[in-house]
Structure formats: structure tokens, C-alpha cells
């Protein structure tokens, strides 16, 4: 199986302003996403919702000389809001199911991971 990361960008201010009902609908959509993946033979091995980017720490420098600043790495409207790690042999189907989370006008990024297990 190949490992992929499903990256979930989003507008954090929209999420912060969402009602509890709107949030519950989104969480239900994620539950449906997980159910469909399992039903179709994909295996979710990790993932989570991320805290707001204002809580991010950006580290620069080197081991003995780091500088840490508050806030996201990039100042943009959309930030990374969550991710899934999925093992699958069927990328095309994974992309199809990811459409559930992309929704109308939205986007989800799916990227393969680099397997370093064969490197010494």
C-alpha cells in the first residue's frame, strides 16, 4: 500500500464564526468520509484537526540557535486546518472520496509520502 496525506486547508475565521449546528454538520461529513474510506478498502492510519494558526510556533535557525515566533508560517486567509494519513492501493478512488470534503468550491490536497524504509 502507498501512504498519502490528505491536507485540509480552510478559512479559520469562517470556522470560528460557524454555529454549533454548522460544526456538527462538518464533523458528520468527516465521519462519512472515514466510513467511506473504510468501506472502500482504504486505511486511515492517522490524522487530526489542527488548532488555530494563531497558536502556531514558527522555528527558524539551527539546533543551537533557534528563533521562535508566534503565528503561522504564512499569512494567508486559508491555513492548514487538519489532515488524514491514508494507506491505499487505489489513489483514484481516494481522490474521488476526498471530493466529499472538498465540497462545492473548496479544495483538498492529496500528496504521497516518501518511503525511506529502504534507505540505510
Coordinates of N, CA, C and O in Angstrom, one line a residue:
X1 N 0.8 -1.2 0.0 CA 0.0 0.0 0.0 C 0.9 1.2 0.0 O 2.0 1.2 0.5
X2 N 0.4 2.3 -0.6 CA 1.1 3.6 -0.6 C 0.4 4.5 0.4 O -0.8 4.5 0.6
X3 N 1.2 5.3 1.1 CA 0.7 6.2 2.1 C 0.5 7.6 1.5 O 1.4 8.1 0.8
X4 N -0.6 8.2 1.7 CA -1.0 9.5 1.3 C -1.4 10.4 2.5 O -1.9 9.9 3.4
X5 N -1.2 11.7 2.3 CA -1.7 12.6 3.3 C -2.7 13.5 2.6 O -2.5 14.0 1.5
X6 N -3.9 13.5 3.2 CA -5.0 14.4 2.8 C -4.9 15.6 3.6 O -5.2 15.6 4.8
X7 N -4.6 16.8 3.0 CA -4.4 18.0 3.6 C -5.7 18.9 3.5 O -6.2 19.0 2.4
X8 N -6.1 19.4 4.6 CA -7.4 20.1 4.6 C -7.2 21.6 4.9 O -7.1 22.0 6.0
X9 N -7.1 22.4 3.8 CA -7.0 23.9 4.0 C -8.4 24.4 4.3 O -9.4 23.9 3.9
X10 N -8.4 25.5 5.0 CA -9.7 26.2 5.3 C -9.5 27.6 5.8 O -8.4 28.0 6.2
X11 N -10.6 28.3 5.8 CA -10.6 29.7 6.3 C -11.0 29.6 7.7 O -12.1 29.3 8.1
X12 N -10.0 29.9 8.6 CA -10.2 29.8 10.0 C -11.3 30.7 10.6 O -12.0 30.4 11.5
X13 N -11.4 31.9 10.0 CA -12.4 32.8 10.5 C -13.8 32.3 10.2 O -14.8 32.6 11.0
X14 N -14.0 31.7 9.1 CA -15.3 31.1 8.8 C -15.7 30.0 9.8 O -16.8 29.9 10.3
X15 N -14.7 29.2 10.1 CA -14.9 28.1 11.1 C -15.2 28.7 12.5 O -16.1 28.2 13.2
X16 N -14.5 29.7 12.9 CA -14.7 30.3 14.2 C -16.1 30.9 14.3 O -16.6 31.0 15.4
X17 N -16.6 31.4 13.2 CA -17.9 32.1 13.2 C -19.1 31.0 13.0 O -20.2 31.4 13.1
X18 N -18.7 29.8 12.7 CA -19.8 28.8 12.4 C -20.6 28.5 13.7 O -20.1 28.5 14.8
X19 N -21.8 28.2 13.5 CA -22.7 27.8 14.6 C -22.4 26.4 15.0 O -21.7 25.6 14.3
X20 N -22.9 26.0 16.2 CA -22.7 24.6 16.6 C -23.3 23.6 15.6 O -22.7 22.5 15.4
X21 N -24.4 24.0 15.1 CA -25.1 23.1 14.1 C -24.2 23.0 12.8 O -24.1 21.9 12.3
X22 N -23.6 24.1 12.3 CA -22.8 24.0 11.2 C -21.5 23.2 11.5 O -21.1 22.4 10.6
X23 N -21.0 23.3 12.6 CA -19.8 22.5 13.0 C -20.2 21.0 13.1 O -19.4 20.2 12.6
X24 N -21.4 20.7 13.7 CA -21.8 19.3 13.8 C -22.0 18.7 12.4 O -21.7 17.6 12.1
X25 N -22.5 19.5 11.4 CA -22.7 19.0 10.0 C -21.3 18.7 9.4 O -21.1 17.7 8.7
X26 N -20.3 19.6 9.7 CA -19.0 19.3 9.1 C -18.3 18.1 9.8 O -17.7 17.2 9.1
X27 N -18.5 17.9 11.1 CA -18.0 16.7 11.7 C -18.6 15.5 11.2 O -18.0 14.4 11.0
X28 N -19.9 15.6 10.9 CA -20.7 14.4 10.3 C -20.1 14.1 9.0 O -20.0 12.9 8.6
X29 N -19.8 15.1 8.2 CA -19.2 14.9 6.9 C -17.8 14.2 7.0 O -17.5 13.3 6.2
X30 N -17.1 14.5 8.0 CA -15.8 13.8 8.2 C -16.0 12.4 8.7 O -15.3 11.5 8.3
X31 N -17.1 12.1 9.5 CA -17.4 10.8 9.8 C -17.8 10.0 8.6 O -17.4 8.8 8.5
X32 N -18.5 10.6 7.7 CA -18.9 9.9 6.4 C -17.7 9.6 5.6 O -17.6 8.6 5.0
X33 N -16.8 10.6 5.5 CA -15.5 10.4 4.8 C -14.8 9.2 5.3 O -14.4 8.3 4.6
X34 N -14.6 9.1 6.7 CA -13.9 7.9 7.3 C -14.6 6.6 7.0 O -14.0 5.6 6.7
X35 N -16.0 6.7 7.1 CA -16.8 5.4 6.8 C -16.6 5.0 5.4 O -16.4 3.8 5.1
X36 N -16.6 5.9 4.4 CA -16.5 5.6 3.0 C -15.1 5.0 2.7 O -14.9 4.1 2.0
X37 N -14.1 5.6 3.3 CA -12.7 5.1 3.1 C -12.6 3.7 3.6 O -12.1 2.8 2.9
X38 N -13.1 3.4 4.8 CA -13.0 2.0 5.3 C -13.8 1.0 4.4 O -13.4 -0.1 4.1
X39 N -15.0 1.5 4.0 CA -15.9 0.6 3.2 C -15.2 0.3 1.9 O -15.5 -0.8 1.3
X40 N -14.4 1.2 1.3 CA -13.8 1.0 0.0 C -12.4 0.4 0.1 O -11.7 0.4 -0.9
X41 N -11.9 0.0 1.3 CA -10.7 -0.6 1.4 C -9.5 0.3 1.7 O -8.3 -0.2 1.7
X42 N -9.7 1.5 2.0 CA -8.6 2.4 2.4 C -8.4 2.3 3.9 O -9.4 2.0 4.6
X43 N -7.2 2.6 4.3 CA -7.0 2.5 5.8 C -6.5 3.8 6.3 O -5.4 4.3 5.9
X44 N -7.3 4.5 7.2 CA -6.8 5.7 7.8 C -5.9 5.3 9.0 O -6.3 4.6 9.9
X45 N -4.6 5.8 8.9 CA -3.7 5.5 10.0 C -3.3 6.6 10.9 O -2.6 6.5 11.8
X46 N -3.8 7.8 10.6 CA -3.6 9.0 11.4 C -4.3 10.2 10.9 O -5.0 10.1 9.9
X47 N -4.2 11.2 11.7 CA -4.8 12.5 11.3 C -5.5 13.2 12.4 O -5.7 12.5 13.5
X48 N -5.8 14.4 12.2 CA -6.5 15.2 13.3 C -6.8 16.6 12.8 O -6.3 17.1 11.8
X49 N -7.7 17.2 13.5 CA -8.0 18.6 13.3 C -6.8 19.4 14.0 O -6.3 18.9 15.0
X50 N -6.5 20.5 13.4 CA -5.4 21.3 14.0 C -5.9 22.5 14.7 O -7.0 23.0 14.4
X51 N -5.2 23.0 15.7 CA -5.6 24.2 16.4 C -5.5 25.4 15.5 O -4.8 25.3 14.4
X52 N -6.0 26.5 15.9 CA -6.0 27.7 15.1 C -4.5 28.1 14.8 O -3.7 27.9 15.7
X53 N -4.3 28.7 13.7 CA -2.9 29.0 13.3 C -2.3 30.1 14.2 O -1.1 30.2 14.3
X54 N -3.1 30.8 14.9 CA -2.6 31.8 15.8 C -1.8 31.2 17.0 O -1.1 31.8 17.7
X55 N -2.1 29.9 17.2 CA -1.4 29.1 18.2 C -0.1 28.5 17.7 O 0.6 27.8 18.5
X56 N 0.2 28.6 16.4 CA 1.3 28.0 15.8 C 2.6 28.7 16.3 O 2.6 29.9 16.7
X57 N 3.7 27.9 16.3 CA 5.0 28.4 16.5 C 5.9 28.2 15.3 O 5.8 27.1 14.8
X58 N 6.6 29.2 14.9 CA 7.5 29.0 13.7 C 8.9 29.0 14.2 O 9.3 29.9 14.9
X59 N 9.6 28.0 13.9 CA 11.0 27.8 14.4 C 11.9 28.0 13.2 O 11.8 27.4 12.1
X60 N 12.9 28.8 13.4 CA 14.0 29.1 12.4 C 15.3 29.0 13.1 O 15.4 29.1 14.3
X61 N 16.3 28.7 12.2 CA 17.7 28.7 12.8 C 18.2 27.3 12.7 O 17.9 26.5 11.8
X62 N 19.0 27.0 13.7 CA 19.8 25.7 13.8 C 19.6 25.2 15.2 O 19.2 25.9 16.1
X63 N 20.0 24.0 15.4 CA 19.8 23.3 16.7 C 20.2 24.1 17.9 O 19.5 24.3 18.9
X64 N 21.3 24.8 17.8 CA 21.8 25.5 19.0 C 21.5 27.0 18.9 O 21.9 27.8 19.8
X65 N 20.8 27.4 17.9 CA 20.5 28.8 17.7 C 19.1 29.0 17.0 O 19.1 29.4 15.9
X66 N 18.1 28.7 17.8 CA 16.7 28.8 17.2 C 16.1 30.1 17.5 O 16.3 30.7 18.6
X67 N 15.2 30.6 16.6 CA 14.4 31.7 16.9 C 13.0 31.2 16.7 O 12.6 30.5 15.7
X68 N 12.1 31.5 17.7 CA 10.8 31.0 17.7 C 9.9 32.3 17.7 O 10.0 33.2 18.5
X69 N 8.9 32.3 16.7 CA 8.0 33.4 16.6 C 6.5 32.8 16.7 O 6.3 31.6 16.3
X70 N 5.6 33.6 17.1 CA 4.2 33.2 17.1 C 3.5 33.3 15.8 O 3.9 34.2 15.0
X71 N 2.5 32.5 15.6 CA 1.7 32.7 14.4 C 2.1 31.7 13.3 O 3.1 31.0 13.4
X72 N 1.3 31.7 12.2 CA 1.5 30.8 11.2 C 2.8 31.1 10.3 O 3.2 32.3 10.3
X73 N 3.3 30.1 9.6 CA 4.4 30.3 8.7 C 4.1 31.3 7.6 O 4.9 32.2 7.3
X74 N 2.9 31.2 7.1 CA 2.5 32.1 6.0 C 1.2 32.8 6.4 O 0.3 32.2 7.0
X75 N 1.2 34.1 6.2 CA 0.0 34.9 6.5 C -1.0 34.9 5.3 O -0.8 35.6 4.3
X76 N -1.9 33.9 5.3 CA -2.9 33.8 4.2 C -4.3 33.6 4.9 O -4.4 33.3 6.0
X77 N -5.3 33.8 4.1 CA -6.7 33.6 4.5 C -6.9 32.1 4.9 O -7.4 31.8 5.9
X78 N -6.4 31.2 4.0 CA -6.6 29.8 4.2 C -5.3 29.3 4.9 O -4.2 29.6 4.6
X79 N -5.6 28.4 5.9 CA -4.5 27.8 6.6 C -4.8 26.3 6.6 O -5.9 25.9 6.4
X80 N -3.8 25.5 7.0 CA -4.0 24.1 7.1 C -4.8 23.8 8.4 O -4.4 24.2 9.5
X81 N -6.0 23.2 8.3 CA -6.9 23.1 9.4 C -6.9 21.6 9.9 O -7.4 21.4 11.0
X82 N -6.4 20.7 9.1 CA -6.4 19.3 9.6 C -5.8 18.4 8.5 O -5.4 18.9 7.4
X83 N -5.7 17.1 8.8 CA -5.1 16.2 7.9 C -5.5 14.8 8.2 O -5.9 14.5 9.3
X84 N -5.5 13.9 7.2 CA -5.6 12.5 7.4 C -4.4 11.8 6.8 O -3.9 12.3 5.8
X85 N -4.0 10.7 7.3 CA -2.9 9.8 6.7 C -3.7 8.6 6.3 O -4.3 7.9 7.1
X86 N -3.6 8.2 5.0 CA -4.3 7.1 4.5 C -3.4 6.2 3.7 O -2.6 6.6 2.8
X87 N -3.5 4.9 4.0 CA -2.8 3.9 3.2 C -3.8 3.3 2.2 O -5.0 3.0 2.6
X88 N -3.4 3.2 0.9 CA -4.3 2.7 -0.1 C -3.6 2.2 -1.3 O -2.4 2.7 -1.6
X89 N -4.2 1.3 -2.0 CA -3.7 0.9 -3.3 C -4.5 1.5 -4.5 O -4.2 1.2 -5.6
X90 N -5.4 2.4 -4.1 CA -6.3 2.9 -5.2 C -6.4 4.5 -5.0 O -7.4 5.0 -4.4
X91 N -5.4 5.1 -5.5 CA -5.3 6.6 -5.4 C -6.6 7.2 -6.1 O -7.1 8.2 -5.6
X92 N -7.0 6.7 -7.3 CA -8.1 7.3 -8.0 C -9.4 7.3 -7.1 O -10.1 8.3 -7.0
X93 N -9.6 6.2 -6.4 CA -10.8 6.2 -5.5 C -10.6 7.1 -4.3 O -11.6 7.7 -3.9
X94 N -9.4 7.1 -3.7 CA -9.1 8.1 -2.6 C -9.5 9.5 -3.0 O -10.1 10.2 -2.3
X95 N -9.0 9.9 -4.2 CA -9.3 11.2 -4.7 C -10.8 11.4 -4.9 O -11.3 12.5 -4.6
X96 N -11.5 10.4 -5.4 CA -13.0 10.5 -5.5 C -13.6 10.8 -4.1 O -14.5 11.6 -4.0
X97 N -13.2 10.0 -3.1 CA -13.8 10.1 -1.8 C -13.4 11.5 -1.2 O -14.2 12.1 -0.5
X98 N -12.2 12.0 -1.5 CA -11.8 13.3 -1.0 C -12.7 14.4 -1.5 O -12.8 15.4 -0.8
X99 N -13.4 14.2 -2.6 CA -14.3 15.2 -3.1 C -15.4 15.5 -2.1 O -16.0 16.6 -2.1
X100 N -15.7 14.5 -1.2 CA -16.7 14.7 -0.2 C -16.3 15.9 0.7 O -17.1 16.7 1.1
X101 N -15.0 16.0 1.1 CA -14.5 17.0 1.9 C -14.2 18.3 1.2 O -14.3 19.4 1.8
X102 N -13.9 18.2 -0.1 CA -13.7 19.4 -0.9 C -14.9 20.3 -1.0 O -14.9 21.5 -0.9
X103 N -16.1 19.6 -1.2 CA -17.3 20.3 -1.3 C -17.4 21.3 -2.4 O -16.4 21.4 -3.2
X104 N -18.4 22.0 -2.5 CA -18.6 22.9 -3.7 C -17.7 24.1 -3.5 O -17.7 24.9 -2.5
X105 N -16.8 24.2 -4.5 CA -15.9 25.4 -4.5 C -14.7 25.2 -3.6 O -13.8 26.1 -3.6
X106 N -14.6 24.2 -2.8 CA -13.5 24.0 -1.9 C -12.4 23.2 -2.5 O -12.4 22.9 -3.7
X107 N -11.4 22.9 -1.8 CA -10.2 22.1 -2.3 C -9.6 21.3 -1.1 O -9.7 21.7 0.0
X108 N -9.1 20.1 -1.5 CA -8.4 19.2 -0.6 C -7.1 18.9 -1.3 O -7.2 18.6 -2.5
X109 N -6.0 18.8 -0.7 CA -4.8 18.4 -1.3 C -4.4 17.0 -0.9 O -4.4 16.8 0.3
X110 N -4.1 16.2 -1.8 CA -3.7 14.8 -1.5 C -2.3 14.6 -2.0 O -2.0 14.9 -3.2
X111 N -1.4 14.2 -1.1 CA 0.0 14.1 -1.5 C 0.6 12.7 -1.0 O 0.3 12.3 0.1
X112 N 1.4 12.1 -1.8 CA 2.0 10.8 -1.4 C 3.2 11.2 -0.4 O 3.7 12.3 -0.5
X113 N 3.5 10.2 0.4 CA 4.6 10.4 1.3 C 5.8 9.7 0.7 O 5.7 8.8 -0.1
X114 N 7.0 10.1 1.1 CA 8.2 9.4 0.6 C 8.6 8.3 1.6 O 8.7 8.5 2.8
X115 N 8.8 7.1 1.0 CA 9.1 5.9 1.8 C 10.6 5.8 2.0 O 11.3 5.6 1.0
X116 N 11.1 6.1 3.1 CA 12.5 6.0 3.4 C 12.9 4.7 4.1 O 14.1 4.5 4.5
X117 N 12.0 3.7 4.2 CA 12.3 2.5 4.9 C 13.4 1.6 4.2 O 14.0 0.9 4.9
X118 N 13.6 1.8 2.9 CA 14.6 1.1 2.2 C 16.0 1.7 2.3 O 17.0 1.1 1.9
X119 N 16.1 2.9 2.8 CA 17.4 3.6 2.9 C 18.1 3.2 4.2 O 17.4 3.1 5.3
X120 N 19.4 3.1 4.1 CA 20.1 2.7 5.3 C 20.6 3.9 6.1 O 20.8 4.9 5.6

